[in-house]
Short mmCIF file of C-alpha atoms in Angstrom, two decimals:
data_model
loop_
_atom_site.label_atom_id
_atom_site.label_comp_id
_atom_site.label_asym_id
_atom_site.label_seq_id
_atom_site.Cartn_x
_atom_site.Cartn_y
_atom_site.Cartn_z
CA UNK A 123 7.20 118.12 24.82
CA UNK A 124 8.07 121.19 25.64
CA UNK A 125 10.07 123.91 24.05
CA UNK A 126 12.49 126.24 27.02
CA UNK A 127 14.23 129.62 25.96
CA UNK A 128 16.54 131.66 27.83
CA UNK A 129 17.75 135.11 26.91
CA UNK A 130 20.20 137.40 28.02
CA UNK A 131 20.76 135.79 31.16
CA UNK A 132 23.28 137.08 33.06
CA UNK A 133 25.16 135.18 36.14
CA UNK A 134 28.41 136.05 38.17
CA UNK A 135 30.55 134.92 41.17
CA UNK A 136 28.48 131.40 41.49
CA UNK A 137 30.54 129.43 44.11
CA UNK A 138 27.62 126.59 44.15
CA UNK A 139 28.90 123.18 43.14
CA UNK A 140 25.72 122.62 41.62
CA UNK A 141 25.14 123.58 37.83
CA UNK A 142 23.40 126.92 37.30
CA UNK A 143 21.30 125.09 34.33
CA UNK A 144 20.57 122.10 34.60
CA UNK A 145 18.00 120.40 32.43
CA UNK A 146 16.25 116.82 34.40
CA UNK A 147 15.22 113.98 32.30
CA UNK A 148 12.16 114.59 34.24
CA UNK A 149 11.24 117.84 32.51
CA UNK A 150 10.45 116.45 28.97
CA UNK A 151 12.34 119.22 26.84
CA UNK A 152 12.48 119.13 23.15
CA UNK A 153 14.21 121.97 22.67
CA UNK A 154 16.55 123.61 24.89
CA UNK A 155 17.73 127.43 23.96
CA UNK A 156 19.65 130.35 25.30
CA UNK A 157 21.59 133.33 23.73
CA UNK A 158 23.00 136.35 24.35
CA UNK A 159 23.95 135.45 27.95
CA UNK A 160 26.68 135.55 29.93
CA UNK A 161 28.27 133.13 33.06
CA UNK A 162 31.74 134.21 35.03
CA UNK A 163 33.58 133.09 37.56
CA UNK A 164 31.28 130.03 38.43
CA UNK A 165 32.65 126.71 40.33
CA UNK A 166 29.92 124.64 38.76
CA UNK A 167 28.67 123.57 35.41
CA UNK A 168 27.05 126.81 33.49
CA UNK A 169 24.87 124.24 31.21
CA UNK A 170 24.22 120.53 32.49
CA UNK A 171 22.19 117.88 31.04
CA UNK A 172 19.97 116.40 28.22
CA UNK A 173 17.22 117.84 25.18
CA UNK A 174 16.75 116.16 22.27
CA UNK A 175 17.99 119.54 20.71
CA UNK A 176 20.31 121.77 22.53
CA UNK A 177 20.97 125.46 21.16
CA UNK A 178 23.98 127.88 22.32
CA UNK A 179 24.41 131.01 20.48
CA UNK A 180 26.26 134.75 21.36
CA UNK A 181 27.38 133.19 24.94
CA UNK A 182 30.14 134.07 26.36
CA UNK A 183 31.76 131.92 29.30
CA UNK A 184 34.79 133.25 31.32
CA UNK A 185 36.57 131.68 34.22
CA UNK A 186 34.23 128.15 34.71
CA UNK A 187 35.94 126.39 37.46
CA UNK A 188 34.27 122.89 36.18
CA UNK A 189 33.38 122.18 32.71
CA UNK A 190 31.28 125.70 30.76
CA UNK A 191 28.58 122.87 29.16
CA UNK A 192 28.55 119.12 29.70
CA UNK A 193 25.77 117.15 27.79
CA UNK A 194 25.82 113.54 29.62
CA UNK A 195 23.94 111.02 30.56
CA UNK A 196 24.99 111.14 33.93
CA UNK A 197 21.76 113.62 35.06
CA UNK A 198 21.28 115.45 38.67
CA UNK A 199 18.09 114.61 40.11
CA UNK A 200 18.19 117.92 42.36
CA UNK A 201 20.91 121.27 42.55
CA UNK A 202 23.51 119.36 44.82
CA UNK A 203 26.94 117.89 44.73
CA UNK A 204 25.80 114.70 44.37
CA UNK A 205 24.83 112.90 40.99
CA UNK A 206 22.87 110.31 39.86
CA UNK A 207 23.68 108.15 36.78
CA UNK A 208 20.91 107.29 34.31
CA UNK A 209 21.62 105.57 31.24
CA UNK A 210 20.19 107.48 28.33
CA UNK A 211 20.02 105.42 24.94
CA UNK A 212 18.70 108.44 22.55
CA UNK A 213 20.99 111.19 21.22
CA UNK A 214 21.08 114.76 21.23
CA UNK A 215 21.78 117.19 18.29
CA UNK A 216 23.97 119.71 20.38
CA UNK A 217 24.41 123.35 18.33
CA UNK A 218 27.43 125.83 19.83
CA UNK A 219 27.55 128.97 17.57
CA UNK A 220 29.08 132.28 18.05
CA UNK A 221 30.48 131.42 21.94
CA UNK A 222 33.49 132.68 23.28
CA UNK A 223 34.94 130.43 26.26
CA UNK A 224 37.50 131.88 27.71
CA UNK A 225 39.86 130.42 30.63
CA UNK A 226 37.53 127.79 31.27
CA UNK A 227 38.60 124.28 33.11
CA UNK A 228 37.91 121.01 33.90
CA UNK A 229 37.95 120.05 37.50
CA UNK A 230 36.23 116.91 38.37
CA UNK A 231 35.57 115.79 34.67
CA UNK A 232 39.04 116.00 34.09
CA UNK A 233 37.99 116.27 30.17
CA UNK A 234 36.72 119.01 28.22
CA UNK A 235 37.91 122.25 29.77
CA UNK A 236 34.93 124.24 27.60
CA UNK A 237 32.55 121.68 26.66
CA UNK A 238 32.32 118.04 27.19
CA UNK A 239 29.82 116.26 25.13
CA UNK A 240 28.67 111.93 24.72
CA UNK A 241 26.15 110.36 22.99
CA UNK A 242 25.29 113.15 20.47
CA UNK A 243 25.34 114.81 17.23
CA UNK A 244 27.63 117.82 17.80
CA UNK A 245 28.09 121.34 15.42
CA UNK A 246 30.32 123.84 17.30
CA UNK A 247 30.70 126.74 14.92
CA UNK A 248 31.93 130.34 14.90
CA UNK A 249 33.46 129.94 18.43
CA UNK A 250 37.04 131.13 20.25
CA UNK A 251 38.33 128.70 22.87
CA UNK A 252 41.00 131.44 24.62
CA UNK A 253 43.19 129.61 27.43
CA UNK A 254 41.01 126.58 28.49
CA UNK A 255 42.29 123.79 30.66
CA UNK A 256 41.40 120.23 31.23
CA UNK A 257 43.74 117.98 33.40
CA UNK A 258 43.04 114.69 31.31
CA UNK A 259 42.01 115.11 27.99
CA UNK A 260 40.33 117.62 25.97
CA UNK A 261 41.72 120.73 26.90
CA UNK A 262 38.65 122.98 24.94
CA UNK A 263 36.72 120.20 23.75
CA UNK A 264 35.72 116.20 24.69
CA UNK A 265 33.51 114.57 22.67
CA UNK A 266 32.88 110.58 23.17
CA UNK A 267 30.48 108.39 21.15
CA UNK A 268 29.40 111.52 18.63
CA UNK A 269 28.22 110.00 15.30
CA UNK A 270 28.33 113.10 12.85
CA UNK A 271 30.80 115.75 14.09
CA UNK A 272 31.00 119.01 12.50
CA UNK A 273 33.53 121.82 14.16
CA UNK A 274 33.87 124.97 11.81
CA UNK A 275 35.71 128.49 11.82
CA UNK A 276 36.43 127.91 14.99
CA UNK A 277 39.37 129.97 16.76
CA UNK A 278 41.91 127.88 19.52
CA UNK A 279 44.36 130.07 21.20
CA UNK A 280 46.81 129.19 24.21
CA UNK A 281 44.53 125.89 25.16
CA UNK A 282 46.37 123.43 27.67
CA UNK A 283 46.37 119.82 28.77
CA UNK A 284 48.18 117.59 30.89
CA UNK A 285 47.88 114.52 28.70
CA UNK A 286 46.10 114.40 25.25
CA UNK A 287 44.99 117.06 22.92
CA UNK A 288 44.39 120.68 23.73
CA UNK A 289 41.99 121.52 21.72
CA UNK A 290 40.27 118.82 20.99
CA UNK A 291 40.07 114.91 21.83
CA UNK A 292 37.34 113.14 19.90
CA UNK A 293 36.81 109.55 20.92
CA UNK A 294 34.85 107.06 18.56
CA UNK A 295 33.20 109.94 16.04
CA UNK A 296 32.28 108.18 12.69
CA UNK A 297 31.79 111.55 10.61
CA UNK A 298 34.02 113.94 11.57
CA UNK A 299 34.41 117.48 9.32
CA UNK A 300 36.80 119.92 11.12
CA UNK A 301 37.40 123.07 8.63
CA UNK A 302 38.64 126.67 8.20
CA UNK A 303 40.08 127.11 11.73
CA UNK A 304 42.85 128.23 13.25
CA UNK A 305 45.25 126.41 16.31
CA UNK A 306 47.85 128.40 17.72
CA UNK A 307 50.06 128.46 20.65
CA UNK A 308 48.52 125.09 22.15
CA UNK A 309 50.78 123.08 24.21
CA UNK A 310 50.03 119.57 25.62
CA UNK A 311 52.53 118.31 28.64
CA UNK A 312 51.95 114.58 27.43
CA UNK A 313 50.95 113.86 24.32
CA UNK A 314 48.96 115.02 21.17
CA UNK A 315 50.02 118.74 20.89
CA UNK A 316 46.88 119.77 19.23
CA UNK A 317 44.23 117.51 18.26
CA UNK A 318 43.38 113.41 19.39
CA UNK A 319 40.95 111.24 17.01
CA UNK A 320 41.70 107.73 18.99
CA UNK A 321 38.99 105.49 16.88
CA UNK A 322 37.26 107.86 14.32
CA UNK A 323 36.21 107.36 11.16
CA UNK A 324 35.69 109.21 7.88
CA UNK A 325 37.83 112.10 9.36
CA UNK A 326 38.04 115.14 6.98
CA UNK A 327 40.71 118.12 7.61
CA UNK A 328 40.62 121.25 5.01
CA UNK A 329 41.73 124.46 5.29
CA UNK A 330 42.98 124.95 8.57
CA UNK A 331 46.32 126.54 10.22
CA UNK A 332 48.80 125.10 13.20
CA UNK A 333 51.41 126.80 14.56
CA UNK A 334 53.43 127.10 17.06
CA UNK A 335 52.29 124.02 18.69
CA UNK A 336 53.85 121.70 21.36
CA UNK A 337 53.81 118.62 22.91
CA UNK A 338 56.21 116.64 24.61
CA UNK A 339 54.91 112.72 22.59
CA UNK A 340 53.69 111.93 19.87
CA UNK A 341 52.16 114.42 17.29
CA UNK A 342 50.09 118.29 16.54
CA UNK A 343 47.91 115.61 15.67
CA UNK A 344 47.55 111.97 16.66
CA UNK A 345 45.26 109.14 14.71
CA UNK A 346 45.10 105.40 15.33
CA UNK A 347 42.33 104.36 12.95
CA UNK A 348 40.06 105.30 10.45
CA UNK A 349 40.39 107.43 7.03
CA UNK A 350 41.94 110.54 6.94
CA UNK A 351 41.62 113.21 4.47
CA UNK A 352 43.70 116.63 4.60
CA UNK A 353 43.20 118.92 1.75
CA UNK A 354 44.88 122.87 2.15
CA UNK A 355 45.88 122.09 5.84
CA UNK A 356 49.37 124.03 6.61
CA UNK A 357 51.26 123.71 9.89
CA UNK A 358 54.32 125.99 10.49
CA UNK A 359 56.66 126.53 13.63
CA UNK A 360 55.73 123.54 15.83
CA UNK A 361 57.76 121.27 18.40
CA UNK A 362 56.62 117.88 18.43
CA UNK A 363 58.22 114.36 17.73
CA UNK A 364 56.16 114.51 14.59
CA UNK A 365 53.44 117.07 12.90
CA UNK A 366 50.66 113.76 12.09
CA UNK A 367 51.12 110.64 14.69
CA UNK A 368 49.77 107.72 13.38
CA UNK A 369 49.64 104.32 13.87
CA UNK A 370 47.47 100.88 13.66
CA UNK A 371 45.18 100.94 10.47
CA UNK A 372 44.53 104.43 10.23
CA UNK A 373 44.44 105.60 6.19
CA UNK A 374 45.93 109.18 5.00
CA UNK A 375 45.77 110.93 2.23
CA UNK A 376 46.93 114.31 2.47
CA UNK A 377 47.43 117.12 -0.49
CA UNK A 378 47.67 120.74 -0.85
CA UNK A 379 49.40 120.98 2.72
CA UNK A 380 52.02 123.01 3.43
CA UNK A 381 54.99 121.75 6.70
CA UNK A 382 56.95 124.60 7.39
CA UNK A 383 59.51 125.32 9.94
CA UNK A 384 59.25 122.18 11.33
CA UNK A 385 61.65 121.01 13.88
CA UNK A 386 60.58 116.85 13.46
CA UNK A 387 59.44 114.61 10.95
CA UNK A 388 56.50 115.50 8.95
CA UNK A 389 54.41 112.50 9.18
CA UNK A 390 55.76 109.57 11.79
CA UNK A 391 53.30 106.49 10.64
CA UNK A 392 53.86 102.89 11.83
CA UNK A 393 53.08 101.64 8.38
CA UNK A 394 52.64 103.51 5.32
CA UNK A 395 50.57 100.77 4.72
CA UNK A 396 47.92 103.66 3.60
CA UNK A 397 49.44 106.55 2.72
CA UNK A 398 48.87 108.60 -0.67
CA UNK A 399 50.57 112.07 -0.94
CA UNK A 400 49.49 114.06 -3.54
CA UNK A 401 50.09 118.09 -4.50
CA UNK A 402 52.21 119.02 -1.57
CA UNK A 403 54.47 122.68 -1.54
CA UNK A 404 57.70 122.65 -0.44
CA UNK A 405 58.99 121.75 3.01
CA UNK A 406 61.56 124.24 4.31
CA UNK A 407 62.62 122.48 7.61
CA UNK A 408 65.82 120.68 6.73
CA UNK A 409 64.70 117.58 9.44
CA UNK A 410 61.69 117.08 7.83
CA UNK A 411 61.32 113.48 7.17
CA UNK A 412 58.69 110.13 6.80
CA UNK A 413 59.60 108.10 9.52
CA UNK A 414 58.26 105.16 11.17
CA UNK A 415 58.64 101.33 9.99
CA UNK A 416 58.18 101.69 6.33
CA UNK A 417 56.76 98.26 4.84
CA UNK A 418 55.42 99.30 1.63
CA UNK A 419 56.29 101.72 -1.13
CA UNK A 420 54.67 105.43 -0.69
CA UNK A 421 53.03 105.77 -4.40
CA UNK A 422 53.57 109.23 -5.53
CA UNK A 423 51.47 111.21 -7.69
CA UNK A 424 52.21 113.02 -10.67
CA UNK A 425 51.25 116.32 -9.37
CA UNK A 426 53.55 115.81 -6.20
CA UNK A 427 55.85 118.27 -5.09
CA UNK A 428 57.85 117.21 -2.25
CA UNK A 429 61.09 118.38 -0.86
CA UNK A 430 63.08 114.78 -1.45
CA UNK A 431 66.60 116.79 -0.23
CA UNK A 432 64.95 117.13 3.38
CA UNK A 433 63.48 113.43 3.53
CA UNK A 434 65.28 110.86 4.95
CA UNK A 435 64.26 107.52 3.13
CA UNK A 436 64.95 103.82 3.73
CA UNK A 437 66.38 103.18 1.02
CA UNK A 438 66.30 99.49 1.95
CA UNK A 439 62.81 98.87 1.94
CA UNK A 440 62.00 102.07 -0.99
CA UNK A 441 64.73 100.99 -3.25
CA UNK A 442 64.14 104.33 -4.65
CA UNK A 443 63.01 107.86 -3.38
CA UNK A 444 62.67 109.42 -7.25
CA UNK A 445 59.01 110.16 -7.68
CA UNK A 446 57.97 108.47 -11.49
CA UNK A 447 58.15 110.51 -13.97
CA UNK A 448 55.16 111.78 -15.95
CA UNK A 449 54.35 109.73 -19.39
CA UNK A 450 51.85 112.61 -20.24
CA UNK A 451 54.03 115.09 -22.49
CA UNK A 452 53.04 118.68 -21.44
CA UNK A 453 51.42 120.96 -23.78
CA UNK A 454 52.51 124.19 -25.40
CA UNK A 455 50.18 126.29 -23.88
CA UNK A 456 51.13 125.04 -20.32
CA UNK A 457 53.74 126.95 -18.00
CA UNK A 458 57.07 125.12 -17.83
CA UNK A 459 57.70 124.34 -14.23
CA UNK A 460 61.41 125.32 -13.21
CA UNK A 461 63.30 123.61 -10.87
CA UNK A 462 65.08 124.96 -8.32
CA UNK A 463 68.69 124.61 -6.92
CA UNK A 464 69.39 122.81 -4.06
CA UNK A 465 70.52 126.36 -2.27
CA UNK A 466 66.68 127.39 -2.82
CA UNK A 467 65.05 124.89 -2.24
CA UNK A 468 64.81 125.26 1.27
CA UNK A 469 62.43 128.56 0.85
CA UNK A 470 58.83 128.41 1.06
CA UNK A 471 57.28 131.27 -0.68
CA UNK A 472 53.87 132.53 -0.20
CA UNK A 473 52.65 135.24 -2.42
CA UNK A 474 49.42 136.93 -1.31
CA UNK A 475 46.53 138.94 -3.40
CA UNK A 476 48.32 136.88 -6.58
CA UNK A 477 46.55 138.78 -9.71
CA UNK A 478 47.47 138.58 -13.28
CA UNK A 479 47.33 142.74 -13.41
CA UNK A 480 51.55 143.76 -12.87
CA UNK A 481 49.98 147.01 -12.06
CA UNK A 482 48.77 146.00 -8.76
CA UNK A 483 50.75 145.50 -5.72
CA UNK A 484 51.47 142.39 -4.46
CA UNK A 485 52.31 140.98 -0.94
CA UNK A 486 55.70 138.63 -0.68
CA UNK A 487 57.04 136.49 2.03
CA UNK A 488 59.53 134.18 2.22
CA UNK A 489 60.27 131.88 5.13
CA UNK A 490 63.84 129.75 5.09
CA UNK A 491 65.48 127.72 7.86
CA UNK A 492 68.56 127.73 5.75
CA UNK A 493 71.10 130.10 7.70
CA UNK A 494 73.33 129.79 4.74
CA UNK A 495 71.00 131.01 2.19
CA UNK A 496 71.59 134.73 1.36
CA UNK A 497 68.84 137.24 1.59
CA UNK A 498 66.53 136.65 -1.63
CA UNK A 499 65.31 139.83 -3.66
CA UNK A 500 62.05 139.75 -5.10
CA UNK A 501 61.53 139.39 -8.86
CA UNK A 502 60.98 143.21 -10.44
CA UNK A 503 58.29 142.11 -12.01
CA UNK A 504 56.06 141.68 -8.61
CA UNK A 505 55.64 145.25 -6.92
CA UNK A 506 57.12 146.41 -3.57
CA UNK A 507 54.98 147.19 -1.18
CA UNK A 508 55.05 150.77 0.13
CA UNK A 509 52.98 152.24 2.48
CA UNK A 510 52.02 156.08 1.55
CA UNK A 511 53.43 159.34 3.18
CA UNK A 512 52.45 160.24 6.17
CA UNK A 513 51.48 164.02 5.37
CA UNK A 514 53.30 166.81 6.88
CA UNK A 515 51.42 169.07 9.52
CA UNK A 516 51.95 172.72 9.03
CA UNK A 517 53.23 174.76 11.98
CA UNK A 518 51.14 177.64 12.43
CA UNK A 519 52.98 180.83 14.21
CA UNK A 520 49.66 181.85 15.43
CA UNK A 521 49.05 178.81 17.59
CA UNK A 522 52.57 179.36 18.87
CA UNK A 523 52.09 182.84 19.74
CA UNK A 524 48.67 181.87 21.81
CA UNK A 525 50.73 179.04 23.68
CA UNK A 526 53.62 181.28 24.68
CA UNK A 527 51.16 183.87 26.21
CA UNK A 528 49.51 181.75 27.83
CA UNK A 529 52.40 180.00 29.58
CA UNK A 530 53.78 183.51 30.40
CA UNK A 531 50.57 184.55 31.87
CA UNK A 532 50.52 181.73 34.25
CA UNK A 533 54.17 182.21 35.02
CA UNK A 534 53.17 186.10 36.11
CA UNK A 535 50.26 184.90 38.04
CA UNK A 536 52.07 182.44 40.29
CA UNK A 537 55.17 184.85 40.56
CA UNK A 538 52.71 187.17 41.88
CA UNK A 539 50.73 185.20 44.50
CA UNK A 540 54.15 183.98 45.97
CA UNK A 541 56.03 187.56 46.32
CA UNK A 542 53.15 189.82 47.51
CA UNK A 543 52.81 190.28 50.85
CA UNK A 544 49.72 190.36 53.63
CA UNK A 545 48.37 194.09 53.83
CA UNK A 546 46.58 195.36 56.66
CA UNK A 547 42.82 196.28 55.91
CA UNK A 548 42.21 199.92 55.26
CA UNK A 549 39.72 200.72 57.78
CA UNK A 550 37.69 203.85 58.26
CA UNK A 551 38.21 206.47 60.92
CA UNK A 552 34.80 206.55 61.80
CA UNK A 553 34.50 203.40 62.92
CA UNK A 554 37.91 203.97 65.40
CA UNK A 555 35.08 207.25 66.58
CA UNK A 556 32.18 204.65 67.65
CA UNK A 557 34.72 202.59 69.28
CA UNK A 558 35.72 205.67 71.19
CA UNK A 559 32.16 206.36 71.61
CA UNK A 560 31.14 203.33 73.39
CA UNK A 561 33.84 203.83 76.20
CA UNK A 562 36.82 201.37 74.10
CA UNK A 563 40.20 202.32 74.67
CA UNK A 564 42.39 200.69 72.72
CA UNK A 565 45.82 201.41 71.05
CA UNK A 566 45.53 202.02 67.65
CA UNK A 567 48.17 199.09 66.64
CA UNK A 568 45.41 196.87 68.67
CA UNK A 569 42.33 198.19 67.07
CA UNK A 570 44.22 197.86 63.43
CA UNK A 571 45.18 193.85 64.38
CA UNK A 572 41.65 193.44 65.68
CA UNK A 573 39.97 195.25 63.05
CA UNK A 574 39.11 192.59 61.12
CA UNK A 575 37.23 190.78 64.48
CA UNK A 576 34.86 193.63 64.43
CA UNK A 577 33.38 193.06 61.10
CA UNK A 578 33.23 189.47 61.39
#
């Protein structure tokens, strides 16, 4: 067993097919490591192949033509275009921390624009995926046959795919943990805007942001099995057919969330079967709506707070879209909730740095989709914000003065140089004498043009 480390390795402008690192099953590695290096513009693989433990830290990846790290069973025996498949029944534990891929595709894999990963247990933290491409699934990640998953404050910007999931498509994962990141601007040209989990269990989304995503079927995300958990997961400004896709026996519970200027249903679910919607703020898109082929009641919580206005309900198969009402009498101590008008209940409002002390300045947005709804004013007991004075600068007459004789200096000097005119040397008499002298005659008006000849 034998333990390989690579740092700060720099390679460029690689137009080899072959990977640049590729890592035999005939080598026995046990652990495989490199940081601090850097691989651009390469046609083939940057990592490629098998360790029982695979490390990736403070790597940055630009422009990889075909897949920035795969980690397959599917091995090269020598640095060539050709490949030869060897089954591999043992797993890896693959670690991606602090890596920036950026504009990185997926040529002949057709998955996984950044990284495409089977067989193993994967933790891909800390990382931006800027503008990666895959032309099948994946568009910045592909993971197949993972059994613990674990992606974290991770950053997904501008990703692309032609058919499912540009950020990430996760096939058959049984713990999956995807937190505290960020998806915007991801578009998929099929289906899945954002994120696929076809066969997953034990799925767990919390505290992560989509927006502005878009896909042309389906879902910003898309399940089709498994449990589901969301928990402080907000999605805002998207263009899907729905924000969650799901279908078969796939189990949700969601709470905490926030759906905001959305242009589709909410949640489109082939059977609510499974649902349980607790704690939710207020939608603000007007369309927003459960849809699918309701066969059982949604059970609401107590706690819920859902925009009922915006959702359009079977009332056939609900008989009823009231949410019960608490038997628990509130105490005196508590805050009385308010409800608001229909005219307001269309705004979603997010209030930043929210302290107790009214003597500190506090942060307010509101986002509405109602064009009817007048411009709302702040309460005057939260703070405007104001940002301070810019201080005045002082004009000193001094520096003025220096500047203006300066400028009229240089206006003097070039006046000069272009009206004065050539002069003729001043040349001695004595040296006309030696000219004499020597037995040259020649006019003065000659020996004054040529005067200059002489001394050179």
């Amino acid at each position: 067993m034998v333990n390989f480390t690579i740092f700060r390795l720099s390679i460029s402008r690689s137009y080899n097919e072959s990977p640049i690192i590729s890592l035999p099953n005939k080598l026995d590695f046990s652990h495989f490591k490199i940081s601090r290096s850097q691989f651009s513009r390469n046609f083939g693989n940057a990592i490629f192949g098998y360790s029982p433990q695979i490390s990736v830290s403070e790597t940055k990846f630009t422009k990889i033509t075909n897949n920035a790290i795969v980690i397959s069973s599917n091995m090269p025996t020598e640095f060539s275009t050709s490949y030869v498949n060897q089954s591999l029944y043992s797993k890896t534990n693959v670690q991606i921390t602090k890596c920036h891929f950026d504009r990185c595709k997926s040529v002949t894999e057709d998955c996984g624009g950044a990284i495409n990963c089977v067989k193993s247990n994967v933790n891909i933290s800390n990382c931006l995926f800027f503008q990666c491409y895959a032309k099948n699934s994946g568009g910045a990640i592909f993971l197949s046959q993972c059994t613990k998953v674990l992606l974290n404050s991770n950053a997904f910007q501008k990703n692309e795919v032609e058919f499912s999931a540009s950020s990430c498509h996760i096939f058959l994962a049984f713990d999956l943990k995807i937190s505290n990141s960020n998806y915007t601007e991801e578009r998929s040209n099929t289906r899945a805007g954002s994120i696929s989990l076809p066969s997953c269990e034990d799925i767990l989304f919390s505290e992560c942001i989509f927006s502005n995503i878009t896909s042309k079927y389906t879902g910003i995300i898309e399940l089709n099995s498994g449990s589901t958990t969301m928990s402080s997961v907000s999605f805002y400004n998207s263009n899907c057919e729905a924000v969650i896709y799901a279908s078969y026996l796939a189990k949700l519970k969601i709470s905490k969330s926030v759906f905001a200027g959305i242009t589709s249903p909410a949640i489109y679910w082939n059977s609510f079967r499974y649902a349980n919607l607790t704690e939710n703020k207020l939608c603000t898109s007007n369309t927003t709506s459960f849809d699918g082929k309701f066969k059982e009641n949604i059970i609401y919580g107590e706690d819920t707070t859902f925009n009922v206005e915006a959702a359009v309900i079977n009332l056939e198969l609900y008989g009823t879209v009231v949410p019960p009402t608490p038997t628990s009498t509130p105490s005196a101590t508590a805050t009385p909730t308010r409800s608001l008008p229909p005219a307001t209940r269309q705004n979603l409002v997010i209030i930043l740095d929210n302290t107790p002390d009214p003597t500190k300045e506090r942060l307010v947005i509101i986002i509405s989709n109602n064009p009817k709804l007048p411009p709302r004013t702040p309460s005057p007991s939260i703070n405007k914000f104001k940002p301070p004075p810019a201080k005045q600068k002082l004009i000193n007459t001094q520096q003025i003065a220096m500047v203006g004789g300066l400028i009229l200096i240089v206006i003097v000097i070039i006046i000069y140089r272009v009206t004065r005119k050539e002069r003729i040397p001043e040349v001695n008499a004595s040296v006309f004498n030696k000219l004499d002298k020597g037995g040259v005659k020649l006019p003065r008006a000659a020996r004054m043009k040529n005067a200059d000849d002489f001394f050179d």
